[in-house]
PDB file of C-alpha atoms in Angstrom:
ATOM      1  CA  MET A   1       0.000   0.000   0.000  1.00 49.00           C
ATOM      2  CA  THR A   2       1.448   3.342  -1.045  1.00 52.00           C
ATOM      3  CA  THR A   3       1.065   6.663   0.768  1.00 59.00           C
ATOM      4  CA  GLU A   4      -1.712   7.690  -1.610  1.00 52.00           C
ATOM      5  CA  ALA A   5      -3.555   4.379  -1.175  1.00 53.00           C
ATOM      6  CA  PHE A   6      -3.205   4.684   2.594  1.00 62.00           C
ATOM      7  CA  ALA A   7      -4.938   8.076   2.370  1.00 63.00           C
ATOM      8  CA  GLY A   8      -8.205   6.313   1.569  1.00 60.00           C
ATOM      9  CA  THR A   9      -8.253   3.947   4.551  1.00 68.00           C
ATOM     10  CA  GLU A  10     -10.119   4.101   7.830  1.00 69.00           C
ATOM     11  CA  LEU A  11      -6.770   4.316   9.599  1.00 76.00           C
ATOM     12  CA  ALA A  12      -5.929   7.450   7.597  1.00 79.00           C
ATOM     13  CA  ARG A  13      -9.181   9.003   8.767  1.00 77.00           C
ATOM     14  CA  ARG A  14      -8.108   8.181  12.295  1.00 81.00           C
ATOM     15  CA  VAL A  15      -4.826   9.978  11.633  1.00 87.00           C
ATOM     16  CA  ARG A  16      -6.638  13.086  10.392  1.00 85.00           C
ATOM     17  CA  GLU A  17      -9.007  13.076  13.345  1.00 85.00           C
ATOM     18  CA  ALA A  18      -6.161  12.765  15.857  1.00 88.00           C
ATOM     19  CA  ALA A  19      -4.089  15.417  14.041  1.00 90.00           C
ATOM     20  CA  GLY A  20      -7.037  17.800  14.185  1.00 86.00           C
ATOM     21  CA  ARG A  21      -7.023  17.454  17.981  1.00 87.00           C
ATOM     22  CA  ASP A  22      -3.212  17.647  18.183  1.00 89.00           C
ATOM     23  CA  ALA A  23      -3.438  14.172  19.702  1.00 90.00           C
ATOM     24  CA  LEU A  24      -0.966  12.189  17.588  1.00 93.00           C
ATOM     25  CA  ALA A  25       1.264  10.207  19.926  1.00 93.00           C
ATOM     26  CA  HIS A  26       4.981  10.888  20.162  1.00 94.00           C
ATOM     27  CA  ALA A  27       5.721   7.227  19.416  1.00 95.00           C
ATOM     28  CA  ILE A  28       3.696   5.012  17.075  1.00 96.00           C
ATOM     29  CA  ILE A  29       4.315   1.442  15.922  1.00 95.00           C
ATOM     30  CA  LEU A  30       2.884   0.658  12.484  1.00 94.00           C
ATOM     31  CA  SER A  31       2.362  -3.048  11.939  1.00 91.00           C
ATOM     32  CA  GLY A  32       0.488  -5.291   9.543  1.00 83.00           C
ATOM     33  CA  GLU A  33       0.525  -5.708   5.776  1.00 75.00           C
ATOM     34  CA  GLY A  34       1.412  -3.343   2.986  1.00 73.00           C
ATOM     35  CA  ASP A  35       3.862  -0.469   2.728  1.00 80.00           C
ATOM     36  CA  LEU A  36       4.402   0.541   6.335  1.00 89.00           C
ATOM     37  CA  THR A  37       6.877   3.241   5.339  1.00 88.00           C
ATOM     38  CA  ALA A  38       4.256   4.877   3.132  1.00 86.00           C
ATOM     39  CA  ALA A  39       1.884   4.949   6.084  1.00 88.00           C
ATOM     40  CA  ALA A  40       4.669   6.448   8.209  1.00 93.00           C
ATOM     41  CA  ARG A  41       5.194   9.193   5.629  1.00 92.00           C
ATOM     42  CA  TYR A  42       1.474   9.975   5.788  1.00 90.00           C
ATOM     43  CA  LEU A  43       1.702  10.244   9.572  1.00 94.00           C
ATOM     44  CA  ALA A  44       4.806  12.410   9.284  1.00 95.00           C
ATOM     45  CA  ALA A  45       2.974  14.721   6.878  1.00 93.00           C
ATOM     46  CA  ALA A  46       0.134  15.015   9.398  1.00 94.00           C
ATOM     47  CA  MET A  47       2.647  15.964  12.076  1.00 96.00           C
ATOM     48  CA  GLU A  48       4.329  18.643   9.930  1.00 96.00           C
ATOM     49  CA  CYS A  49       1.307  20.053   8.068  1.00 92.00           C
ATOM     50  CA  GLY A  50       0.121  23.523   9.036  1.00 86.00           C
ATOM     51  CA  ALA A  51      -3.355  23.310   7.496  1.00 86.00           C
ATOM     52  CA  ALA A  52      -6.603  23.106   9.445  1.00 82.00           C
ATOM     53  CA  GLU A  53      -7.176  19.525   8.283  1.00 81.00           C
ATOM     54  CA  ARG A  54      -3.946  17.570   8.434  1.00 88.00           C
ATOM     55  CA  PRO A  55      -2.358  16.260   6.333  1.00 87.00           C
ATOM     56  CA  CYS A  56      -3.599  18.398   3.446  1.00 82.00           C
ATOM     57  CA  LEU A  57      -0.974  16.857   1.102  1.00 80.00           C
ATOM     58  CA  ILE A  58      -0.909  20.194  -0.741  1.00 81.00           C
ATOM     59  CA  CYS A  59       1.160  22.553   1.412  1.00 89.00           C
ATOM     60  CA  ALA A  60       4.941  22.870   1.175  1.00 91.00           C
ATOM     61  CA  HIS A  61       5.478  20.797   4.325  1.00 94.00           C
ATOM     62  CA  CYS A  62       3.374  17.887   3.054  1.00 89.00           C
ATOM     63  CA  ARG A  63       4.999  17.961  -0.376  1.00 87.00           C
ATOM     64  CA  LYS A  64       8.467  17.874   1.134  1.00 92.00           C
ATOM     65  CA  VAL A  65       7.562  14.940   3.376  1.00 93.00           C
ATOM     66  CA  LEU A  66       6.138  12.973   0.454  1.00 85.00           C
ATOM     67  CA  ARG A  67       9.239  13.696  -1.638  1.00 87.00           C
ATOM     68  CA  GLY A  68      11.544  12.734   1.223  1.00 91.00           C
ATOM     69  CA  ILE A  69      13.233  16.132   1.510  1.00 95.00           C
ATOM     70  CA  HIS A  70      11.684  17.671   4.618  1.00 97.00           C
ATOM     71  CA  PRO A  71      14.521  18.829   6.909  1.00 97.00           C
ATOM     72  CA  ASP A  72      12.637  17.783  10.051  1.00 97.00           C
ATOM     73  CA  VAL A  73      11.745  14.252   8.930  1.00 97.00           C
ATOM     74  CA  THR A  74      14.579  11.752   9.203  1.00 97.00           C
ATOM     75  CA  VAL A  75      14.569   8.149   7.980  1.00 96.00           C
ATOM     76  CA  ALA A  76      16.769   5.932  10.153  1.00 95.00           C
ATOM     77  CA  GLU A  77      19.029   4.127   7.706  1.00 92.00           C
ATOM     78  CA  ASP A  78      22.550   2.734   7.838  1.00 92.00           C
ATOM     79  CA  PRO A  79      23.685   1.617   4.357  1.00 90.00           C
ATOM     80  CA  ASP A  80      27.151   0.756   5.643  1.00 90.00           C
ATOM     81  CA  HIS A  81      26.019  -1.939   8.061  1.00 91.00           C
ATOM     82  CA  LYS A  82      23.624  -4.870   8.079  1.00 90.00           C
ATOM     83  CA  ASN A  83      21.762  -3.432  11.069  1.00 94.00           C
ATOM     84  CA  ILE A  84      21.351   0.165  12.198  1.00 95.00           C
ATOM     85  CA  SER A  85      24.371   0.980  14.301  1.00 94.00           C
ATOM     86  CA  MET A  86      24.445   2.371  17.820  1.00 94.00           C
ATOM     87  CA  GLU A  87      26.230   5.457  16.481  1.00 94.00           C
ATOM     88  CA  ILE A  88      23.407   6.250  14.087  1.00 95.00           C
ATOM     89  CA  LEU A  89      20.830   5.915  16.857  1.00 95.00           C
ATOM     90  CA  ARG A  90      22.831   8.012  19.297  1.00 95.00           C
ATOM     91  CA  GLY A  91      23.017  10.709  16.652  1.00 96.00           C
ATOM     92  CA  LEU A  92      19.245  10.601  16.157  1.00 95.00           C
ATOM     93  CA  ARG A  93      18.711  10.704  19.895  1.00 95.00           C
ATOM     94  CA  ALA A  94      20.864  13.826  20.232  1.00 95.00           C
ATOM     95  CA  ASP A  95      19.180  15.464  17.237  1.00 96.00           C
ATOM     96  CA  ALA A  96      15.747  15.000  18.836  1.00 96.00           C
ATOM     97  CA  TYR A  97      16.609  17.679  21.404  1.00 95.00           C
ATOM     98  CA  ILE A  98      17.253  20.277  18.702  1.00 95.00           C
ATOM     99  CA  LEU A  99      14.249  22.416  17.751  1.00 95.00           C
ATOM    100  CA  PRO A 100      12.691  21.818  14.311  1.00 96.00           C
ATOM    101  CA  ASN A 101      14.146  23.741  11.374  1.00 94.00           C
ATOM    102  CA  GLU A 102      10.837  24.705   9.787  1.00 94.00           C
ATOM    103  CA  GLY A 103       8.172  22.166  10.708  1.00 92.00           C
ATOM    104  CA  ARG A 104       6.028  21.532  13.737  1.00 92.00           C
ATOM    105  CA  ARG A 105       7.984  18.514  14.991  1.00 95.00           C
ATOM    106  CA  LYS A 106      11.129  16.469  14.518  1.00 97.00           C
ATOM    107  CA  VAL A 107       9.956  13.126  13.132  1.00 98.00           C
ATOM    108  CA  TYR A 108      12.085   9.969  12.960  1.00 98.00           C
ATOM    109  CA  ILE A 109      10.945   7.080  10.758  1.00 97.00           C
ATOM    110  CA  PHE A 110      12.323   3.581  11.285  1.00 97.00           C
ATOM    111  CA  PRO A 111      11.337   1.777   8.059  1.00 94.00           C
ATOM    112  CA  ASP A 112      12.393  -1.715   9.151  1.00 94.00           C
ATOM    113  CA  CYS A 113      12.523  -2.497  12.845  1.00 94.00           C
ATOM    114  CA  SER A 114      14.011  -5.919  12.147  1.00 92.00           C
ATOM    115  CA  LEU A 115      17.257  -3.969  11.634  1.00 94.00           C
ATOM    116  CA  LEU A 116      17.167  -2.718  15.236  1.00 94.00           C
ATOM    117  CA  GLU A 117      19.043  -5.056  17.547  1.00 93.00           C
ATOM    118  CA  PRO A 118      17.925  -5.139  21.206  1.00 94.00           C
ATOM    119  CA  LYS A 119      20.988  -3.201  22.383  1.00 92.00           C
ATOM    120  CA  ALA A 120      20.329  -0.568  19.745  1.00 92.00           C
ATOM    121  CA  GLN A 121      16.695  -0.263  20.777  1.00 94.00           C
ATOM    122  CA  ASN A 122      17.772   0.394  24.349  1.00 94.00           C
ATOM    123  CA  VAL A 123      19.544   3.536  23.126  1.00 94.00           C
ATOM    124  CA  LEU A 124      16.129   5.005  22.346  1.00 94.00           C
ATOM    125  CA  LEU A 125      14.382   4.240  25.633  1.00 93.00           C
ATOM    126  CA  LYS A 126      15.247   7.457  27.455  1.00 90.00           C
ATOM    127  CA  VAL A 127      14.284   9.753  24.594  1.00 94.00           C
ATOM    128  CA  LEU A 128      11.013   7.854  24.175  1.00 94.00           C
ATOM    129  CA  GLU A 129      10.205   8.166  27.861  1.00 89.00           C
ATOM    130  CA  GLU A 130      11.555  11.624  28.711  1.00 88.00           C
ATOM    131  CA  GLY A 131      12.284  13.203  25.347  1.00 88.00           C
ATOM    132  CA  PRO A 132      11.316  16.704  24.185  1.00 93.00           C
ATOM    133  CA  PRO A 133       7.685  17.284  23.148  1.00 92.00           C
ATOM    134  CA  GLN A 134       8.626  18.158  19.572  1.00 94.00           C
ATOM    135  CA  ALA A 135      10.154  14.725  18.857  1.00 96.00           C
ATOM    136  CA  ALA A 136       8.114  11.894  17.318  1.00 97.00           C
ATOM    137  CA  PHE A 137       9.150   8.333  16.471  1.00 97.00           C
ATOM    138  CA  LEU A 138       7.430   6.121  13.900  1.00 97.00           C
ATOM    139  CA  PHE A 139       8.393   2.437  13.986  1.00 97.00           C
ATOM    140  CA  CYS A 140       7.532   0.190  11.034  1.00 95.00           C
ATOM    141  CA  ALA A 141       7.340  -3.458  12.030  1.00 93.00           C
ATOM    142  CA  ALA A 142       5.382  -6.129  10.187  1.00 88.00           C
ATOM    143  CA  ASN A 143       5.343  -7.908  13.530  1.00 89.00           C
ATOM    144  CA  SER A 144       5.484  -5.630  16.554  1.00 90.00           C
ATOM    145  CA  ALA A 145       7.299  -8.399  18.454  1.00 90.00           C
ATOM    146  CA  ALA A 146      10.447  -7.214  16.636  1.00 91.00           C
ATOM    147  CA  LEU A 147      10.503  -4.409  19.208  1.00 94.00           C
ATOM    148  CA  LEU A 148      11.346  -4.804  22.868  1.00 94.00           C
ATOM    149  CA  PRO A 149       8.456  -4.782  25.346  1.00 93.00           C
ATOM    150  CA  THR A 150       9.938  -1.611  26.821  1.00 93.00           C
ATOM    151  CA  ILE A 151       9.628   0.095  23.417  1.00 94.00           C
ATOM    152  CA  ARG A 152       6.107  -1.241  22.843  1.00 93.00           C
ATOM    153  CA  SER A 153       4.960   0.001  26.238  1.00 92.00           C
ATOM    154  CA  ARG A 154       5.976   3.545  25.317  1.00 92.00           C
ATOM    155  CA  ALA A 155       4.272   3.624  21.914  1.00 93.00           C
ATOM    156  CA  GLU A 156       0.810   3.306  20.425  1.00 93.00           C
ATOM    157  CA  LEU A 157       0.253   0.316  18.134  1.00 92.00           C
ATOM    158  CA  TRP A 158      -1.579   1.045  14.866  1.00 91.00           C
ATOM    159  CA  ARG A 159      -2.321  -1.829  12.489  1.00 85.00           C
ATOM    160  CA  LEU A 160      -2.630  -1.348   8.751  1.00 78.00           C
ATOM    161  CA  PRO A 161      -5.649  -2.949   7.078  1.00 64.00           C
ATOM    162  CA  PRO A 162      -5.182  -6.111   5.012  1.00 59.00           C
ATOM    163  CA  ALA A 163      -4.311  -5.674   1.346  1.00 52.00           C
ATOM    164  CA  GLY A 164      -7.401  -5.022  -0.731  1.00 47.00           C
ATOM    165  CA  ALA A 165      -9.366  -3.435   2.099  1.00 46.00           C
ATOM    166  CA  VAL A 166      -9.359  -0.017   0.440  1.00 42.00           C
ATOM    167  CA  GLY A 167     -12.471   0.687  -1.568  1.00 40.00           C
ATOM    168  CA  GLU A 168     -14.240  -2.610  -0.932  1.00 39.00           C
ATOM    169  CA  ALA A 169     -17.208  -0.989   0.779  1.00 41.00           C
ATOM    170  CA  ASP A 170     -17.874   1.700  -1.821  1.00 49.00           C
ATOM    171  CA  GLY A 171     -20.699   4.025  -0.823  1.00 59.00           C
ATOM    172  CA  GLY A 172     -20.600   6.038  -4.047  1.00 81.00           C
ATOM    173  CA  GLY A 173     -17.359   7.871  -3.368  1.00 85.00           C
ATOM    174  CA  ARG A 174     -15.314   5.853  -5.829  1.00 85.00           C
ATOM    175  CA  ARG A 175     -17.980   6.281  -8.512  1.00 86.00           C
ATOM    176  CA  LEU A 176     -17.841  10.050  -7.995  1.00 90.00           C
ATOM    177  CA  CYS A 177     -14.058   9.964  -8.383  1.00 91.00           C
ATOM    178  CA  GLU A 178     -14.364   7.960 -11.591  1.00 88.00           C
ATOM    179  CA  LEU A 179     -16.755  10.547 -13.013  1.00 89.00           C
ATOM    180  CA  LEU A 180     -14.437  13.391 -12.064  1.00 91.00           C
ATOM    181  CA  ARG A 181     -11.571  11.519 -13.706  1.00 89.00           C
ATOM    182  CA  SER A 182     -13.546  11.013 -16.923  1.00 87.00           C
ATOM    183  CA  GLY A 183     -14.408  14.716 -17.142  1.00 82.00           C
ATOM    184  CA  LYS A 184     -17.870  14.032 -18.634  1.00 80.00           C
ATOM    185  CA  ARG A 185     -20.113  16.825 -17.399  1.00 80.00           C
ATOM    186  CA  ALA A 186     -23.410  15.151 -18.304  1.00 76.00           C
ATOM    187  CA  ASP A 187     -22.534  11.987 -16.416  1.00 80.00           C
ATOM    188  CA  LEU A 188     -21.460  13.985 -13.355  1.00 81.00           C
ATOM    189  CA  VAL A 189     -24.677  16.011 -13.322  1.00 78.00           C
ATOM    190  CA  GLY A 190     -26.693  12.820 -13.808  1.00 78.00           C
ATOM    191  CA  PHE A 191     -24.931  11.225 -10.867  1.00 82.00           C
ATOM    192  CA  PHE A 192     -26.007  14.050  -8.566  1.00 79.00           C
ATOM    193  CA  MET A 193     -29.531  14.045  -9.942  1.00 76.00           C
ATOM    194  CA  ASP A 194     -29.752  10.352  -9.085  1.00 77.00           C
ATOM    195  CA  LEU A 195     -28.486  11.134  -5.600  1.00 76.00           C
ATOM    196  CA  GLU A 196     -31.197  13.728  -5.123  1.00 73.00           C
ATOM    197  CA  ASN A 197     -33.913  11.395  -6.435  1.00 73.00           C
ATOM    198  CA  SER A 198     -32.741   8.574  -4.165  1.00 70.00           C
ATOM    199  CA  LYS A 199     -33.635  10.704  -1.111  1.00 70.00           C
ATOM    200  CA  ARG A 200     -30.331  10.136   0.627  1.00 70.00           C
ATOM    201  CA  LYS A 201     -29.901  11.476   4.125  1.00 78.00           C
ATOM    202  CA  ARG A 202     -27.297  14.124   4.874  1.00 75.00           C
ATOM    203  CA  GLU A 203     -25.334  11.564   6.885  1.00 78.00           C
ATOM    204  CA  GLU A 204     -25.172   9.249   3.873  1.00 80.00           C
ATOM    205  CA  LEU A 205     -24.097  12.115   1.622  1.00 82.00           C
ATOM    206  CA  ARG A 206     -21.424  13.067   4.137  1.00 82.00           C
ATOM    207  CA  ASP A 207     -20.015   9.520   4.205  1.00 81.00           C
ATOM    208  CA  MET A 208     -19.931   9.400   0.404  1.00 84.00           C
ATOM    209  CA  LEU A 209     -18.133  12.739   0.169  1.00 86.00           C
ATOM    210  CA  ALA A 210     -15.638  11.682   2.846  1.00 83.00           C
ATOM    211  CA  GLU A 211     -14.874   8.514   0.886  1.00 82.00           C
ATOM    212  CA  ALA A 212     -14.438  10.450  -2.356  1.00 87.00           C
ATOM    213  CA  ARG A 213     -12.255  13.072  -0.691  1.00 86.00           C
ATOM    214  CA  SER A 214      -9.969  10.395   0.756  1.00 80.00           C
ATOM    215  CA  LEU A 215      -9.534   8.822  -2.676  1.00 83.00           C
ATOM    216  CA  LEU A 216      -8.876  12.186  -4.328  1.00 88.00           C
ATOM    217  CA  THR A 217      -6.367  13.020  -1.609  1.00 84.00           C
ATOM    218  CA  GLY A 218      -4.612   9.780  -2.491  1.00 83.00           C
ATOM    219  CA  GLY A 219      -4.537  10.868  -6.127  1.00 86.00           C
ATOM    220  CA  LEU A 220      -3.052  14.191  -5.087  1.00 85.00           C
ATOM    221  CA  ALA A 221      -0.312  12.394  -3.182  1.00 83.00           C
ATOM    222  CA  ALA A 222       0.385  10.284  -6.285  1.00 85.00           C
ATOM    223  CA  CYS A 223       1.155  13.474  -8.213  1.00 86.00           C
ATOM    224  CA  TYR A 224       4.385  13.680  -6.237  1.00 79.00           C
ATOM    225  CA  GLY A 225       5.653  10.275  -7.290  1.00 71.00           C
ATOM    226  CA  GLY A 226       5.143   6.625  -6.487  1.00 59.00           C
ATOM    227  CA  GLY A 227       1.850   4.867  -6.096  1.00 56.00           C
ATOM    228  CA  ASP A 228      -0.137   2.564  -8.307  1.00 55.00           C
ATOM    229  CA  GLY A 229      -3.701   1.573  -9.130  1.00 74.00           C
ATOM    230  CA  PHE A 230      -6.583   3.997  -8.828  1.00 80.00           C
ATOM    231  CA  SER A 231      -4.559   6.791  -7.231  1.00 83.00           C
ATOM    232  CA  ARG A 232      -2.154   6.835 -10.166  1.00 84.00           C
ATOM    233  CA  GLN A 233      -5.094   6.958 -12.577  1.00 87.00           C
ATOM    234  CA  LEU A 234      -6.535   9.960 -10.763  1.00 90.00           C
ATOM    235  CA  ALA A 235      -3.159  11.709 -10.788  1.00 90.00           C
ATOM    236  CA  ARG A 236      -2.668  11.024 -14.496  1.00 90.00           C
ATOM    237  CA  ASP A 237      -6.138  12.010 -15.696  1.00 91.00           C
ATOM    238  CA  MET A 238      -6.983  14.897 -13.356  1.00 91.00           C
ATOM    239  CA  GLY A 239      -3.634  16.466 -12.549  1.00 91.00           C
ATOM    240  CA  ARG A 240      -2.579  18.281  -9.411  1.00 89.00           C
ATOM    241  CA  ARG A 241      -4.621  21.459  -9.953  1.00 90.00           C
ATOM    242  CA  ARG A 242      -7.929  19.701 -10.563  1.00 91.00           C
ATOM    243  CA  LEU A 243      -7.366  17.252  -7.732  1.00 92.00           C
ATOM    244  CA  ALA A 244      -6.522  20.023  -5.274  1.00 90.00           C
ATOM    245  CA  ALA A 245      -9.616  21.988  -6.320  1.00 91.00           C
ATOM    246  CA  ALA A 246     -11.877  18.939  -5.937  1.00 91.00           C
ATOM    247  CA  VAL A 247     -10.410  18.112  -2.508  1.00 89.00           C
ATOM    248  CA  ASP A 248     -11.076  21.681  -1.332  1.00 89.00           C
ATOM    249  CA  ILE A 249     -14.636  21.659  -2.666  1.00 91.00           C
ATOM    250  CA  LEU A 250     -15.509  18.343  -1.056  1.00 89.00           C
ATOM    251  CA  GLY A 251     -14.039  19.543   2.233  1.00 85.00           C
ATOM    252  CA  LYS A 252     -16.319  22.565   2.129  1.00 86.00           C
ATOM    253  CA  TYR A 253     -19.410  20.472   1.473  1.00 85.00           C
ATOM    254  CA  LEU A 254     -18.491  17.977   4.164  1.00 83.00           C
ATOM    255  CA  LEU A 255     -18.808  20.861   6.618  1.00 82.00           C
ATOM    256  CA  ARG A 256     -22.127  21.892   5.108  1.00 82.00           C
ATOM    257  CA  CYS A 257     -23.480  18.389   5.640  1.00 80.00           C
ATOM    258  CA  GLY A 258     -23.475  19.250   9.331  1.00 73.00           C
ATOM    259  CA  TYR A 259     -25.878  22.138   8.768  1.00 77.00           C
ATOM    260  CA  ASN A 260     -29.652  21.949   8.417  1.00 72.00           C
ATOM    261  CA  ILE A 261     -29.572  22.125   4.623  1.00 74.00           C
ATOM    262  CA  GLY A 262     -31.548  19.890   2.289  1.00 76.00           C
ATOM    263  CA  VAL A 263     -29.651  17.210   0.391  1.00 76.00           C
ATOM    264  CA  GLY A 264     -31.106  18.446  -2.894  1.00 75.00           C
ATOM    265  CA  HIS A 265     -29.664  21.907  -2.363  1.00 75.00           C
ATOM    266  CA  LEU A 266     -26.298  20.473  -1.381  1.00 82.00           C
ATOM    267  CA  THR A 267     -26.008  18.124  -4.345  1.00 82.00           C
ATOM    268  CA  GLY A 268     -27.083  20.765  -6.863  1.00 80.00           C
ATOM    269  CA  ALA A 269     -24.569  23.319  -5.665  1.00 85.00           C
ATOM    270  CA  LEU A 270     -21.855  20.687  -5.341  1.00 87.00           C
ATOM    271  CA  ALA A 271     -22.421  19.446  -8.887  1.00 84.00           C
ATOM    272  CA  ALA A 272     -22.054  22.996 -10.192  1.00 83.00           C
ATOM    273  CA  GLU A 273     -18.783  23.596  -8.355  1.00 86.00           C
ATOM    274  CA  LEU A 274     -17.246  20.238  -9.248  1.00 86.00           C
ATOM    275  CA  THR A 275     -18.088  20.797 -12.907  1.00 79.00           C
ATOM    276  CA  GLU A 276     -15.872  23.882 -12.804  1.00 74.00           C
ATOM    277  CA  THR A 277     -12.864  21.732 -11.887  1.00 62.00           C
ATOM    278  CA  ARG A 278     -12.933  20.418 -15.452  1.00 55.00           C
ATOM    279  CA  GLN A 279     -11.793  23.780 -16.779  1.00 49.00           C
TER     280      GLN A 279
END
């Protein structure tokens, strides 16, 4: 699972919700199937992003994280040794006490915890327990047992969904994305007319828009490299400008779904605005 595919998962929604409350833990273990490093990059973007809804995947901070060039996001690697050396980890530990260069936090990604020997992991214990508030540690481990119990006790465990879980329970969001990708105005308008005639509740419309926005956000992330499948198709056929515009529009209407406004009014206005993204 790539970063852009991860953007459409329930776990990604959990990330955005926690980021909105400034409640992302300082240490998180990512386990399960798929590309754990991609999920870690998404989390890092949420930690660095300065937008109201994080990660926006549009701002300079998010783009730098996705491209691997953010000065405050460090990937723990040691190409000269089989495992990550004690020296590398001591250097990261010391760096954690230095204030961020330009972001909100100093984020350290460990892409393969099987490369962390027990003695090396012990180097991190103090900074995990008593480290500065701006430091965050993201551990990628297919099996969390690769980490010492003392590390696990100081971190939250987040499991990635099984491969293929994204998009299986489509509530109309994927169909909306496909219509936006095709650029056929008549089909898009017809889709919203059908929604209005089906007498959907505002809650159902909100869930559909949230699903579509997550998928479009994944497409936006794919514009910055990597990815496959549906996200790459969205990036190729819509482009960054159209994707960003659609993400902003859907975000606005997600808020409006919380107001006492009829679904027919919402869908009509939304169809008109989304049509403009074709220009």
